[in-house]
PDB file of C-alpha atoms in Angstrom:
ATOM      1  CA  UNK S  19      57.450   5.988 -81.854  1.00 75.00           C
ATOM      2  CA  UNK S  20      54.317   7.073 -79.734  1.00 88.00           C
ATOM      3  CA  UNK S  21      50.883   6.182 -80.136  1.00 90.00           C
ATOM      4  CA  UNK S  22      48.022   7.873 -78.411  1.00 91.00           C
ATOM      5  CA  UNK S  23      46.859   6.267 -74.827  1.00 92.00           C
ATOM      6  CA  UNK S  24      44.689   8.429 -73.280  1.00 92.00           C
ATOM      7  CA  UNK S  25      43.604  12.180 -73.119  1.00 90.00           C
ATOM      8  CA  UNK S  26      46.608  13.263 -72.328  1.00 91.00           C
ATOM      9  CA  UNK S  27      49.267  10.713 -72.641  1.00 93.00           C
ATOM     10  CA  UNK S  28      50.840   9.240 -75.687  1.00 94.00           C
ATOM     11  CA  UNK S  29      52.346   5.774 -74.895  1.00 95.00           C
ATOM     12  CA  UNK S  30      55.926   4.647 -76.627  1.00 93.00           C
ATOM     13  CA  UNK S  31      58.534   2.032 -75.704  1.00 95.00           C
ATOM     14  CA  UNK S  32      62.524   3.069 -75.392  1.00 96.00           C
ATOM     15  CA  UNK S  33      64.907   1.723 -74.205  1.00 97.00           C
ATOM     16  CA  UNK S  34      66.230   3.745 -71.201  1.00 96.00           C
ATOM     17  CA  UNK S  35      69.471   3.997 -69.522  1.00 96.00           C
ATOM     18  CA  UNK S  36      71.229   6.030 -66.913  1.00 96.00           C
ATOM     19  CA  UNK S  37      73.644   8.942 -67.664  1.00 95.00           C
ATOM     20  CA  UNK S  38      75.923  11.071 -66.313  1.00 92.00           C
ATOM     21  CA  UNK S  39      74.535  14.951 -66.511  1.00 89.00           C
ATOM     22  CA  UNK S  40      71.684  16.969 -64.739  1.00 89.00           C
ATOM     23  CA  UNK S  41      68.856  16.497 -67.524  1.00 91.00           C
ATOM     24  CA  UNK S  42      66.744  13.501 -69.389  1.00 94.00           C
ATOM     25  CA  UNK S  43      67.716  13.375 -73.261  1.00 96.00           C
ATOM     26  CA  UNK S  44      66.612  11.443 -76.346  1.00 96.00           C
ATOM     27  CA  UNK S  45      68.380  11.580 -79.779  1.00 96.00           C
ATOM     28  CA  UNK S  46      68.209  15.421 -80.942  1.00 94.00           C
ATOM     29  CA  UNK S  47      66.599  14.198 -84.548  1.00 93.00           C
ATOM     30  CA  UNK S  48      64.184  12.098 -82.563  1.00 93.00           C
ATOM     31  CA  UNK S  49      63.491  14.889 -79.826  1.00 92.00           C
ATOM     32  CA  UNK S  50      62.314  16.933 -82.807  1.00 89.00           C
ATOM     33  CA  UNK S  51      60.124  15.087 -84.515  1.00 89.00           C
ATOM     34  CA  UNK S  52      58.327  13.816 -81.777  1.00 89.00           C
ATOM     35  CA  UNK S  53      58.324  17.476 -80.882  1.00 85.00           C
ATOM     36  CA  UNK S  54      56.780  18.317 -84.302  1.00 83.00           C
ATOM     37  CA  UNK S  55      54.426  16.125 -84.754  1.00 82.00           C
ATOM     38  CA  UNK S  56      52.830  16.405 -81.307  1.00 78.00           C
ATOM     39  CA  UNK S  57      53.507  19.635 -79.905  1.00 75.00           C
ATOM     40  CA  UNK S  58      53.477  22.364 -82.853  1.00 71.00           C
ATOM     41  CA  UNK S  59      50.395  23.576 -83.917  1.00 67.00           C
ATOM     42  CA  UNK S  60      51.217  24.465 -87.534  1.00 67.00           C
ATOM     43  CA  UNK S  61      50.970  27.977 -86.612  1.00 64.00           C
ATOM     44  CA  UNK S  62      53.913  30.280 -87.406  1.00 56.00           C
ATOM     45  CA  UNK S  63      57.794  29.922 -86.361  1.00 54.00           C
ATOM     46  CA  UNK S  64      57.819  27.282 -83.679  1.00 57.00           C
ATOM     47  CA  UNK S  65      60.432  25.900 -81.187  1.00 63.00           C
ATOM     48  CA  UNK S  66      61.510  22.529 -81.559  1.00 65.00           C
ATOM     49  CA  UNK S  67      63.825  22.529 -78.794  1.00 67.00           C
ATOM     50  CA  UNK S  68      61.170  22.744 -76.068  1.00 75.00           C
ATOM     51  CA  UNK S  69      61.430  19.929 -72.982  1.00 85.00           C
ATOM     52  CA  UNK S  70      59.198  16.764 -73.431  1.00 90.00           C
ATOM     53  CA  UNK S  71      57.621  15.920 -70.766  1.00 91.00           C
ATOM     54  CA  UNK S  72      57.847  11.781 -70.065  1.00 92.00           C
ATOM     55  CA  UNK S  73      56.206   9.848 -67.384  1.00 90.00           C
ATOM     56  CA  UNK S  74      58.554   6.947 -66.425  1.00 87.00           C
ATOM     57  CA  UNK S  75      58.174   4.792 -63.056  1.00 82.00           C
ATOM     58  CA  UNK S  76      55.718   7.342 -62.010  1.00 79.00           C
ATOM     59  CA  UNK S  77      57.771  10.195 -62.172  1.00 83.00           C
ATOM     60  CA  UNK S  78      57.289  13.267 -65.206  1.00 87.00           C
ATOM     61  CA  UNK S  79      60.867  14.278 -66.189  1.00 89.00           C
ATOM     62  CA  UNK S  80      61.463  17.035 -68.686  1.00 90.00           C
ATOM     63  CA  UNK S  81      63.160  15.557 -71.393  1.00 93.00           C
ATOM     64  CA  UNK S  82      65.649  17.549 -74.356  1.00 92.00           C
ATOM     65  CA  UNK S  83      68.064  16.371 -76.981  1.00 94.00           C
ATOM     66  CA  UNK S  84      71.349  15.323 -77.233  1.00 95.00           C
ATOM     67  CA  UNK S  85      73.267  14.424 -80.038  1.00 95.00           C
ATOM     68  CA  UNK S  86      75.326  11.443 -78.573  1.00 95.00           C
ATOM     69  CA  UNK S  87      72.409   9.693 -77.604  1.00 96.00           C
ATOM     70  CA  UNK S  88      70.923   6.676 -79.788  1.00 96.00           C
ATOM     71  CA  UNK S  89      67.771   6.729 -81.876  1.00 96.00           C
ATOM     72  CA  UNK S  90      65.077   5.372 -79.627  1.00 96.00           C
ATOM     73  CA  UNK S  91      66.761   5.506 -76.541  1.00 97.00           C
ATOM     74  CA  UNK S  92      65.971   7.722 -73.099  1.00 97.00           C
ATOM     75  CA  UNK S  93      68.780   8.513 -71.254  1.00 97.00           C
ATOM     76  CA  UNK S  94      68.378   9.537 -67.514  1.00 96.00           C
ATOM     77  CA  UNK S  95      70.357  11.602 -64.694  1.00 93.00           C
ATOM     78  CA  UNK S  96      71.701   8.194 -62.537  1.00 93.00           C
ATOM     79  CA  UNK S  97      69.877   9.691 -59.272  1.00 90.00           C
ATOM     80  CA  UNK S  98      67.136   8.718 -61.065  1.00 89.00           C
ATOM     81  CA  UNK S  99      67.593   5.859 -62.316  1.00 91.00           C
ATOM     82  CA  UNK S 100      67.072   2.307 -60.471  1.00 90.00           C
ATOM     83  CA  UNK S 101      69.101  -0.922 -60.618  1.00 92.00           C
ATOM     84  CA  UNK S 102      67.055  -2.484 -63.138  1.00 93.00           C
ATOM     85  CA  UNK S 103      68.334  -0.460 -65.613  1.00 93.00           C
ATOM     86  CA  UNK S 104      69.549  -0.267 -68.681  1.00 95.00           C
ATOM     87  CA  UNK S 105      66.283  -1.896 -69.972  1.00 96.00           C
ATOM     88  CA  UNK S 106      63.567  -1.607 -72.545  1.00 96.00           C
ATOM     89  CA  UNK S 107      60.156   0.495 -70.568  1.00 94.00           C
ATOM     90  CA  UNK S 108      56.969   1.168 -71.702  1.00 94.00           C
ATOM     91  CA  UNK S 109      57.448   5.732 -71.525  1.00 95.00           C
ATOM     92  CA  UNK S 110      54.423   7.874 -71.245  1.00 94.00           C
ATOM     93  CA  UNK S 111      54.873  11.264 -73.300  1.00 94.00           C
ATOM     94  CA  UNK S 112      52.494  14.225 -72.140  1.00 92.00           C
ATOM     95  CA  UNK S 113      50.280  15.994 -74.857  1.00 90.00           C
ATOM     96  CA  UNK S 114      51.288  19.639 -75.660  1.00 83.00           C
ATOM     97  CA  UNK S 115      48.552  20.749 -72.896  1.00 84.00           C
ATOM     98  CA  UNK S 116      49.974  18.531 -70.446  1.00 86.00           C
ATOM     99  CA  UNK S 117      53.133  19.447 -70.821  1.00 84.00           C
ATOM    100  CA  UNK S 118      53.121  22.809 -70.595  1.00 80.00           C
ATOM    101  CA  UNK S 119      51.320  22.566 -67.126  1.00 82.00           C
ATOM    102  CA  UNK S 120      53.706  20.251 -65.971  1.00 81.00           C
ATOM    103  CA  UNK S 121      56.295  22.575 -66.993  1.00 77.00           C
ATOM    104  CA  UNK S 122      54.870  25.603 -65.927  1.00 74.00           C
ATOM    105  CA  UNK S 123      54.369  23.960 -62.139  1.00 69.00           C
ATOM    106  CA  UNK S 124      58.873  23.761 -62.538  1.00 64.00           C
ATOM    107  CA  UNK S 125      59.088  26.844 -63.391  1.00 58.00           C
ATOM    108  CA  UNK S 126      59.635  26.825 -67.140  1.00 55.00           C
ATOM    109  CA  UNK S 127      58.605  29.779 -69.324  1.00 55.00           C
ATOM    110  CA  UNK S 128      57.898  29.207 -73.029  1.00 49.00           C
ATOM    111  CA  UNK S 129      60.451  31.164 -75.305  1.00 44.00           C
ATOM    112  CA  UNK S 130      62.703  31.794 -72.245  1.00 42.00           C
ATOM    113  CA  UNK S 131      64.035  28.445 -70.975  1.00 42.00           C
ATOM    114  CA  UNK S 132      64.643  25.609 -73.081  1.00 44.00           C
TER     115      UNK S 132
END
């Protein structure tokens, strides 16, 4: 789904619509793998439920999972989506480092919010 594009960025295409809620989703089953395989570091019990951070149109949105959302698809709050969509867009994913800045700068705590 993502392949690496630079140091911190993995690069992946989705199709993304808007939606009607407050938060970004992908497909739960999808949100945790991707969450797997490039956030855990094999260590211990690990969340699988934390936010992914995406880059899309030059915004970072945190990003959980939904189960009524299709596989491969990135669903977006409509005040943030543009006319042009629903379409397929090339989505940036932030590594585990990034992402946890990022997060950190919103105000999300590891193990408290998710």
């Amino acid at each position: 789904m993502f392949e690496r594009f630079s140091s911190g960025y993995y690069l992946g295409e989705l199709y993304v619509e808007p939606r009607d809620g407050e938060r970004a989703v992908i497909q739960r089953a999808d949100h945790e793998r991707v969450n797997e395989q490039l956030y855990a570091d094999g260590e211990g019990v690990e969340r699988l439920d934390a936010p992914l951070v995406m880059k899309v149109d030059g915004g970072h949105i945190p990003v959980g999972g939904d189960d009524d959302v299709p596989s491969g698809t990135l669903a977006i709050p409509q005040e943030l989506a543009d006319e042009t969509l629903p379409d397929h867009r090339n989505v940036l994913l932030a590594d585990a480092d990034r992402a946890e800045k990022l997060l950190r700068w919103e105000g999300w705590e590891p193990f408290v919010n998710a």
